[in-house]
Amino acid sequence: MTLAVVTGASSGIGAAVAQHLAERGLTVLGVARRAMALEKTGAQIRGPGRFESVVADLTTDAGIADVATAVAGRPVTALVHSAGIDHVREPAMTTRAELDHLWNANISAPFLLTKALLEFFADGAGVVFIGSTAAVRGIDRHAPYGASKAALLGLTVNLAADLAPRVRVNCVSPGGTRTPMTADYVNAYRQGTAPELADRAFAVESGRMLLGGLIEPKDVALTVGHLAVDAVAMTGTTVYVDGGFTAR
């Protein structure tokens, strides 16, 4: 059965992608750091595909190796790298350790995991990275995160050139999506900010989304699934699933 590797499969967009691909009949290898959360994702899968899991920290060499071992030589049709971390802090307060951690999670991990799976990719396989509109639209207290997602766009186009024509590499950049990471971002954004000012800022940003409101993870998953499996003529592209945010 066709194998898809999905990182960050314990919640949010990653969990929605895992469920979507399993519903399409793929065997999904879900990767995350929390075993119980992965089990919850697996319990929500409604076939006809299967769900397997591996607990791994992709910021470490051991974690990358654990995923490659779990693949067990099977052909990989899709790799969706949804795992990543956010960072909300004033530039003056950001440390080198925080920058290194952010870079390892958001750039090094997707590159090194793709590298580790190169020998396993089936012909025509699709790699999809999960980016962010923060790469192209400025947000205060978000410079390192936005820069890491901008680097992911560069990784997409350059890996597409390296791996063509056997493997396609694309990126999906969501806007505000109803995920635990978004909730954490809101909480972090409020720190040191009067609640009424934070509320006003988010109301203004929501008003810039042409379709209104937060995006659901399942809607992002539909586009991810298309790029990973169906879009055989697309590589090196970034697709924005942002409710029209960047169009403003």
Short mmCIF file of the C-alpha atoms (twelve columns), coordinates in Angstrom:
data_MODEL
# 
_entry.id   MODEL 
# 
loop_
_atom_site.group_PDB 
_atom_site.id 
_atom_site.type_symbol 
_atom_site.label_atom_id 
_atom_site.label_alt_id 
_atom_site.label_comp_id 
_atom_site.label_asym_id 
_atom_site.label_seq_id 
_atom_site.Cartn_x 
_atom_site.Cartn_y 
_atom_site.Cartn_z 
_atom_site.pdbx_PDB_model_num 
ATOM 1   C CA . MET A 1   0.000   0.000  0.000   1 
ATOM 2   C CA . THR A 2   1.187   3.517  -0.805  1 
ATOM 3   C CA . LEU A 3   3.060   5.165  2.090   1 
ATOM 4   C CA . ALA A 4   2.788   8.816  3.097   1 
ATOM 5   C CA . VAL A 5   4.978   10.285 5.837   1 
ATOM 6   C CA . VAL A 6   3.329   13.158 7.719   1 
ATOM 7   C CA . THR A 7   5.222   15.071 10.398  1 
ATOM 8   C CA . GLY A 8   3.489   17.120 13.066  1 
ATOM 9   C CA . ALA A 9   0.691   14.541 12.873  1 
ATOM 10  C CA . SER A 10  -0.264  14.912 16.534  1 
ATOM 11  C CA . SER A 11  -2.494  17.977 16.045  1 
ATOM 12  C CA . GLY A 12  -3.636  20.805 13.810  1 
ATOM 13  C CA . ILE A 13  -2.809  20.733 10.115  1 
ATOM 14  C CA . GLY A 14  -0.595  17.650 10.388  1 
ATOM 15  C CA . ALA A 15  -3.364  15.596 12.002  1 
ATOM 16  C CA . ALA A 16  -5.867  16.776 9.384   1 
ATOM 17  C CA . VAL A 17  -3.478  15.848 6.560   1 
ATOM 18  C CA . ALA A 18  -2.905  12.393 8.066   1 
ATOM 19  C CA . GLN A 19  -6.642  11.795 8.261   1 
ATOM 20  C CA . HIS A 20  -7.248  13.072 4.723   1 
ATOM 21  C CA . LEU A 21  -4.540  10.912 3.157   1 
ATOM 22  C CA . ALA A 22  -5.692  7.818  5.045   1 
ATOM 23  C CA . GLU A 23  -9.225  8.432  3.818   1 
ATOM 24  C CA . ARG A 24  -7.780  8.445  0.313   1 
ATOM 25  C CA . GLY A 25  -6.394  4.957  0.903   1 
ATOM 26  C CA . LEU A 26  -2.766  5.685  1.741   1 
ATOM 27  C CA . THR A 27  -0.889  4.121  4.614   1 
ATOM 28  C CA . VAL A 28  0.131   7.112  6.746   1 
ATOM 29  C CA . LEU A 29  3.224   7.130  8.938   1 
ATOM 30  C CA . GLY A 30  2.507   9.897  11.434  1 
ATOM 31  C CA . VAL A 31  5.477   11.519 13.153  1 
ATOM 32  C CA . ALA A 32  5.444   13.668 16.288  1 
ATOM 33  C CA . ARG A 33  7.099   14.017 19.691  1 
ATOM 34  C CA . ARG A 34  4.047   13.029 21.779  1 
ATOM 35  C CA . ALA A 35  2.906   9.414  21.753  1 
ATOM 36  C CA . MET A 36  -0.517  10.011 23.302  1 
ATOM 37  C CA . ALA A 37  -1.354  12.761 20.828  1 
ATOM 38  C CA . LEU A 38  -0.355  10.495 17.934  1 
ATOM 39  C CA . GLU A 39  -2.631  7.798  19.335  1 
ATOM 40  C CA . LYS A 40  -5.490  10.291 19.345  1 
ATOM 41  C CA . THR A 41  -4.865  11.068 15.669  1 
ATOM 42  C CA . GLY A 42  -4.828  7.366  14.873  1 
ATOM 43  C CA . ALA A 43  -8.138  6.860  16.678  1 
ATOM 44  C CA . GLN A 44  -9.746  9.459  14.402  1 
ATOM 45  C CA . ILE A 45  -8.642  7.766  11.174  1 
ATOM 46  C CA . ARG A 46  -11.542 6.295  9.233   1 
ATOM 47  C CA . GLY A 47  -9.721  4.285  6.518   1 
ATOM 48  C CA . PRO A 48  -9.578  2.769  4.037   1 
ATOM 49  C CA . GLY A 49  -5.889  3.537  4.614   1 
ATOM 50  C CA . ARG A 50  -3.958  2.627  7.743   1 
ATOM 51  C CA . PHE A 51  -2.227  4.786  10.328  1 
ATOM 52  C CA . GLU A 52  1.164   3.970  11.801  1 
ATOM 53  C CA . SER A 53  3.138   6.195  14.111  1 
ATOM 54  C CA . VAL A 54  6.672   6.913  15.217  1 
ATOM 55  C CA . VAL A 55  7.611   9.152  18.131  1 
ATOM 56  C CA . ALA A 56  10.601  11.243 17.077  1 
ATOM 57  C CA . ASP A 57  12.181  14.627 17.689  1 
ATOM 58  C CA . LEU A 58  13.103  15.836 14.210  1 
ATOM 59  C CA . THR A 59  15.518  18.443 15.543  1 
ATOM 60  C CA . THR A 60  17.881  15.554 16.360  1 
ATOM 61  C CA . ASP A 61  19.823  13.156 14.139  1 
ATOM 62  C CA . ALA A 62  18.389  10.263 16.120  1 
ATOM 63  C CA . GLY A 63  14.838  11.422 15.416  1 
ATOM 64  C CA . ILE A 64  15.499  11.667 11.680  1 
ATOM 65  C CA . ALA A 65  17.035  8.184  11.712  1 
ATOM 66  C CA . ASP A 66  14.038  6.779  13.600  1 
ATOM 67  C CA . VAL A 67  11.690  7.937  10.838  1 
ATOM 68  C CA . ALA A 68  13.876  6.444  8.110   1 
ATOM 69  C CA . THR A 69  13.946  3.165  10.049  1 
ATOM 70  C CA . ALA A 70  10.147  3.198  10.443  1 
ATOM 71  C CA . VAL A 71  9.752   3.570  6.669   1 
ATOM 72  C CA . ALA A 72  11.463  0.184  6.501   1 
ATOM 73  C CA . GLY A 73  12.418  0.437  2.856   1 
ATOM 74  C CA . ARG A 74  8.852   0.926  1.611   1 
ATOM 75  C CA . PRO A 75  8.312   3.298  -1.329  1 
ATOM 76  C CA . VAL A 76  7.252   6.737  -0.114  1 
ATOM 77  C CA . THR A 77  4.697   8.438  -2.351  1 
ATOM 78  C CA . ALA A 78  4.247   11.542 -0.211  1 
ATOM 79  C CA . LEU A 79  6.142   13.433 2.475   1 
ATOM 80  C CA . VAL A 80  4.244   16.232 4.202   1 
ATOM 81  C CA . HIS A 81  6.335   18.210 6.657   1 
ATOM 82  C CA . SER A 82  3.906   20.015 8.933   1 
ATOM 83  C CA . ALA A 83  5.981   19.980 12.116  1 
ATOM 84  C CA . GLY A 84  7.278   23.376 13.171  1 
ATOM 85  C CA . ILE A 85  7.395   25.866 16.006  1 
ATOM 86  C CA . ASP A 86  6.294   29.466 16.434  1 
ATOM 87  C CA . HIS A 87  8.183   32.294 18.122  1 
ATOM 88  C CA . VAL A 88  6.637   35.520 19.398  1 
ATOM 89  C CA . ARG A 89  9.113   37.877 21.023  1 
ATOM 90  C CA . GLU A 90  10.512  41.375 20.723  1 
ATOM 91  C CA . PRO A 91  13.710  41.367 18.606  1 
ATOM 92  C CA . ALA A 92  15.693  42.864 21.480  1 
ATOM 93  C CA . MET A 93  14.709  39.936 23.726  1 
ATOM 94  C CA . THR A 94  15.406  37.093 21.271  1 
ATOM 95  C CA . THR A 95  18.426  34.944 22.118  1 
ATOM 96  C CA . ARG A 96  20.805  33.000 19.910  1 
ATOM 97  C CA . ALA A 97  19.586  29.765 21.505  1 
ATOM 98  C CA . GLU A 98  16.005  30.602 20.504  1 
ATOM 99  C CA . LEU A 99  17.082  31.361 16.952  1 
ATOM 100 C CA . ASP A 100 19.021  28.100 16.705  1 
ATOM 101 C CA . HIS A 101 16.050  26.110 18.033  1 
ATOM 102 C CA . LEU A 102 13.668  27.803 15.587  1 
ATOM 103 C CA . TRP A 103 15.985  27.187 12.643  1 
ATOM 104 C CA . ASN A 104 16.504  23.534 13.576  1 
ATOM 105 C CA . ALA A 105 12.762  22.911 13.762  1 
ATOM 106 C CA . ASN A 106 11.571  24.943 10.782  1 
ATOM 107 C CA . ILE A 107 14.408  24.574 8.259   1 
ATOM 108 C CA . SER A 108 16.975  21.940 9.210   1 
ATOM 109 C CA . ALA A 109 14.359  19.298 10.069  1 
ATOM 110 C CA . PRO A 110 12.458  19.421 6.748   1 
ATOM 111 C CA . PHE A 111 15.698  19.450 4.763   1 
ATOM 112 C CA . LEU A 112 17.364  16.633 6.686   1 
ATOM 113 C CA . LEU A 113 14.256  14.432 6.724   1 
ATOM 114 C CA . THR A 114 13.827  14.862 2.964   1 
ATOM 115 C CA . LYS A 115 17.495  13.948 2.560   1 
ATOM 116 C CA . ALA A 116 17.087  10.860 4.759   1 
ATOM 117 C CA . LEU A 117 14.157  9.609  2.656   1 
ATOM 118 C CA . LEU A 118 15.682  10.268 -0.776  1 
ATOM 119 C CA . GLU A 119 16.414  6.613  -1.452  1 
ATOM 120 C CA . PHE A 120 12.840  5.636  -0.569  1 
ATOM 121 C CA . PHE A 121 10.876  8.100  -2.719  1 
ATOM 122 C CA . ALA A 122 8.784   6.500  -5.442  1 
ATOM 123 C CA . ASP A 123 8.937   7.989  -8.917  1 
ATOM 124 C CA . GLY A 124 6.589   10.964 -9.018  1 
ATOM 125 C CA . ALA A 125 6.527   11.326 -5.231  1 
ATOM 126 C CA . GLY A 126 5.317   14.624 -3.799  1 
ATOM 127 C CA . VAL A 127 7.020   16.521 -0.982  1 
ATOM 128 C CA . VAL A 128 4.941   19.285 0.605   1 
ATOM 129 C CA . PHE A 129 6.262   21.738 3.170   1 
ATOM 130 C CA . ILE A 130 3.891   23.764 5.351   1 
ATOM 131 C CA . GLY A 131 4.876   27.415 5.234   1 
ATOM 132 C CA . SER A 132 3.125   30.547 6.442   1 
ATOM 133 C CA . THR A 133 1.893   33.894 5.198   1 
ATOM 134 C CA . ALA A 134 4.345   35.323 7.758   1 
ATOM 135 C CA . ALA A 135 7.019   34.715 5.104   1 
ATOM 136 C CA . VAL A 136 5.586   37.488 2.930   1 
ATOM 137 C CA . ARG A 137 3.519   39.670 5.288   1 
ATOM 138 C CA . GLY A 138 5.129   41.400 8.240   1 
ATOM 139 C CA . ILE A 139 3.851   40.778 11.778  1 
ATOM 140 C CA . ASP A 140 5.310   42.497 14.808  1 
ATOM 141 C CA . ARG A 141 7.271   40.333 17.252  1 
ATOM 142 C CA . HIS A 142 7.482   37.638 14.587  1 
ATOM 143 C CA . ALA A 143 10.721  38.345 12.700  1 
ATOM 144 C CA . PRO A 144 12.613  35.067 13.339  1 
ATOM 145 C CA . TYR A 145 9.553   32.923 12.635  1 
ATOM 146 C CA . GLY A 146 8.699   34.815 9.445   1 
ATOM 147 C CA . ALA A 147 12.326  34.586 8.317   1 
ATOM 148 C CA . SER A 148 12.373  30.822 8.887   1 
ATOM 149 C CA . LYS A 149 9.230   30.415 6.779   1 
ATOM 150 C CA . ALA A 150 10.715  32.638 4.066   1 
ATOM 151 C CA . ALA A 151 13.733  30.347 4.043   1 
ATOM 152 C CA . LEU A 152 11.335  27.429 3.583   1 
ATOM 153 C CA . LEU A 153 10.142  29.010 0.326   1 
ATOM 154 C CA . GLY A 154 13.751  29.096 -0.859  1 
ATOM 155 C CA . LEU A 155 14.211  25.487 0.205   1 
ATOM 156 C CA . THR A 156 11.135  24.540 -1.817  1 
ATOM 157 C CA . VAL A 157 12.268  25.989 -5.124  1 
ATOM 158 C CA . ASN A 158 15.849  24.784 -4.801  1 
ATOM 159 C CA . LEU A 159 14.989  21.241 -3.742  1 
ATOM 160 C CA . ALA A 160 12.480  21.145 -6.603  1 
ATOM 161 C CA . ALA A 161 15.382  21.843 -8.966  1 
ATOM 162 C CA . ASP A 162 17.583  19.246 -7.268  1 
ATOM 163 C CA . LEU A 163 15.051  16.418 -7.192  1 
ATOM 164 C CA . ALA A 164 13.285  16.871 -10.543 1 
ATOM 165 C CA . PRO A 165 11.988  15.026 -12.430 1 
ATOM 166 C CA . ARG A 166 11.629  12.060 -10.041 1 
ATOM 167 C CA . VAL A 167 10.310  13.950 -6.989  1 
ATOM 168 C CA . ARG A 168 8.117   17.062 -6.852  1 
ATOM 169 C CA . VAL A 169 8.561   19.646 -4.074  1 
ATOM 170 C CA . ASN A 170 5.908   22.245 -3.245  1 
ATOM 171 C CA . CYS A 171 4.826   24.383 -0.313  1 
ATOM 172 C CA . VAL A 172 1.425   25.248 1.162   1 
ATOM 173 C CA . SER A 173 1.319   28.492 3.140   1 
ATOM 174 C CA . PRO A 174 -1.750  28.808 5.368   1 
ATOM 175 C CA . GLY A 175 -3.034  31.982 6.931   1 
ATOM 176 C CA . GLY A 176 -4.729  32.046 10.327  1 
ATOM 177 C CA . THR A 177 -5.837  28.453 10.914  1 
ATOM 178 C CA . ARG A 178 -7.820  27.027 13.829  1 
ATOM 179 C CA . THR A 179 -5.002  25.004 15.419  1 
ATOM 180 C CA . PRO A 180 -3.339  24.683 18.839  1 
ATOM 181 C CA . MET A 181 -0.364  26.631 17.448  1 
ATOM 182 C CA . THR A 182 -2.635  29.536 16.558  1 
ATOM 183 C CA . ALA A 183 -4.096  29.463 20.072  1 
ATOM 184 C CA . ASP A 184 -0.588  29.497 21.544  1 
ATOM 185 C CA . TYR A 185 0.316   32.380 19.242  1 
ATOM 186 C CA . VAL A 186 -2.670  34.415 20.440  1 
ATOM 187 C CA . ASN A 187 -1.735  33.789 24.065  1 
ATOM 188 C CA . ALA A 188 1.902   34.727 23.446  1 
ATOM 189 C CA . TYR A 189 0.886   37.785 21.467  1 
ATOM 190 C CA . ARG A 190 -1.191  39.047 24.403  1 
ATOM 191 C CA . GLN A 191 1.730   38.950 26.843  1 
ATOM 192 C CA . GLY A 192 2.659   42.490 27.753  1 
ATOM 193 C CA . THR A 193 -0.182  43.851 25.632  1 
ATOM 194 C CA . ALA A 194 -3.392  45.351 26.959  1 
ATOM 195 C CA . PRO A 195 -6.194  42.873 26.084  1 
ATOM 196 C CA . GLU A 196 -8.222  45.507 24.266  1 
ATOM 197 C CA . LEU A 197 -5.233  46.372 22.056  1 
ATOM 198 C CA . ALA A 198 -4.596  42.723 21.222  1 
ATOM 199 C CA . ASP A 199 -8.277  42.186 20.423  1 
ATOM 200 C CA . ARG A 200 -8.243  45.219 18.168  1 
ATOM 201 C CA . ALA A 201 -5.132  43.993 16.333  1 
ATOM 202 C CA . PHE A 202 -6.637  40.557 15.642  1 
ATOM 203 C CA . ALA A 203 -9.926  42.098 14.529  1 
ATOM 204 C CA . VAL A 204 -8.045  44.230 12.007  1 
ATOM 205 C CA . GLU A 205 -6.112  41.207 10.704  1 
ATOM 206 C CA . SER A 206 -9.278  39.090 10.416  1 
ATOM 207 C CA . GLY A 207 -10.874 41.898 8.450   1 
ATOM 208 C CA . ARG A 208 -8.104  41.571 5.876   1 
ATOM 209 C CA . MET A 209 -9.105  37.992 5.041   1 
ATOM 210 C CA . LEU A 210 -11.375 38.178 2.035   1 
ATOM 211 C CA . LEU A 211 -13.288 35.043 3.042   1 
ATOM 212 C CA . GLY A 212 -13.523 36.038 6.723   1 
ATOM 213 C CA . GLY A 213 -12.659 34.067 9.851   1 
ATOM 214 C CA . LEU A 214 -10.116 31.392 10.645  1 
ATOM 215 C CA . ILE A 215 -9.351  28.567 8.217   1 
ATOM 216 C CA . GLU A 216 -10.087 24.983 9.248   1 
ATOM 217 C CA . PRO A 217 -7.209  22.443 9.172   1 
ATOM 218 C CA . LYS A 218 -9.269  20.102 6.972   1 
ATOM 219 C CA . ASP A 219 -9.432  22.802 4.275   1 
ATOM 220 C CA . VAL A 220 -5.643  23.148 4.274   1 
ATOM 221 C CA . ALA A 221 -5.386  19.347 4.120   1 
ATOM 222 C CA . LEU A 222 -7.356  19.242 0.862   1 
ATOM 223 C CA . THR A 223 -4.795  21.442 -0.868  1 
ATOM 224 C CA . VAL A 224 -1.884  19.556 0.693   1 
ATOM 225 C CA . GLY A 225 -3.311  16.263 -0.522  1 
ATOM 226 C CA . HIS A 226 -3.711  17.633 -4.046  1 
ATOM 227 C CA . LEU A 227 -0.096  18.807 -4.199  1 
ATOM 228 C CA . ALA A 228 1.253   15.630 -2.608  1 
ATOM 229 C CA . VAL A 229 -0.632  13.160 -4.772  1 
ATOM 230 C CA . ASP A 230 -2.536  14.658 -7.697  1 
ATOM 231 C CA . ALA A 231 -0.620  17.693 -8.970  1 
ATOM 232 C CA . VAL A 232 1.801   15.795 -11.166 1 
ATOM 233 C CA . ALA A 233 2.639   18.906 -13.217 1 
ATOM 234 C CA . MET A 234 3.444   21.143 -10.237 1 
ATOM 235 C CA . THR A 235 6.811   21.547 -8.552  1 
ATOM 236 C CA . GLY A 236 8.673   24.447 -6.966  1 
ATOM 237 C CA . THR A 237 5.444   26.309 -6.217  1 
ATOM 238 C CA . THR A 238 3.893   27.855 -3.115  1 
ATOM 239 C CA . VAL A 239 0.116   27.806 -2.767  1 
ATOM 240 C CA . TYR A 240 -1.514  30.176 -0.266  1 
ATOM 241 C CA . VAL A 241 -4.494  28.818 1.659   1 
ATOM 242 C CA . ASP A 242 -5.137  31.987 3.589   1 
ATOM 243 C CA . GLY A 243 -8.737  33.051 3.055   1 
ATOM 244 C CA . GLY A 244 -7.485  35.803 0.755   1 
ATOM 245 C CA . PHE A 245 -5.193  37.388 3.378   1 
ATOM 246 C CA . THR A 246 -2.248  37.952 1.026   1 
ATOM 247 C CA . ALA A 247 -4.600  39.232 -1.697  1 
ATOM 248 C CA . ARG A 248 -5.305  42.248 0.507   1 
# 
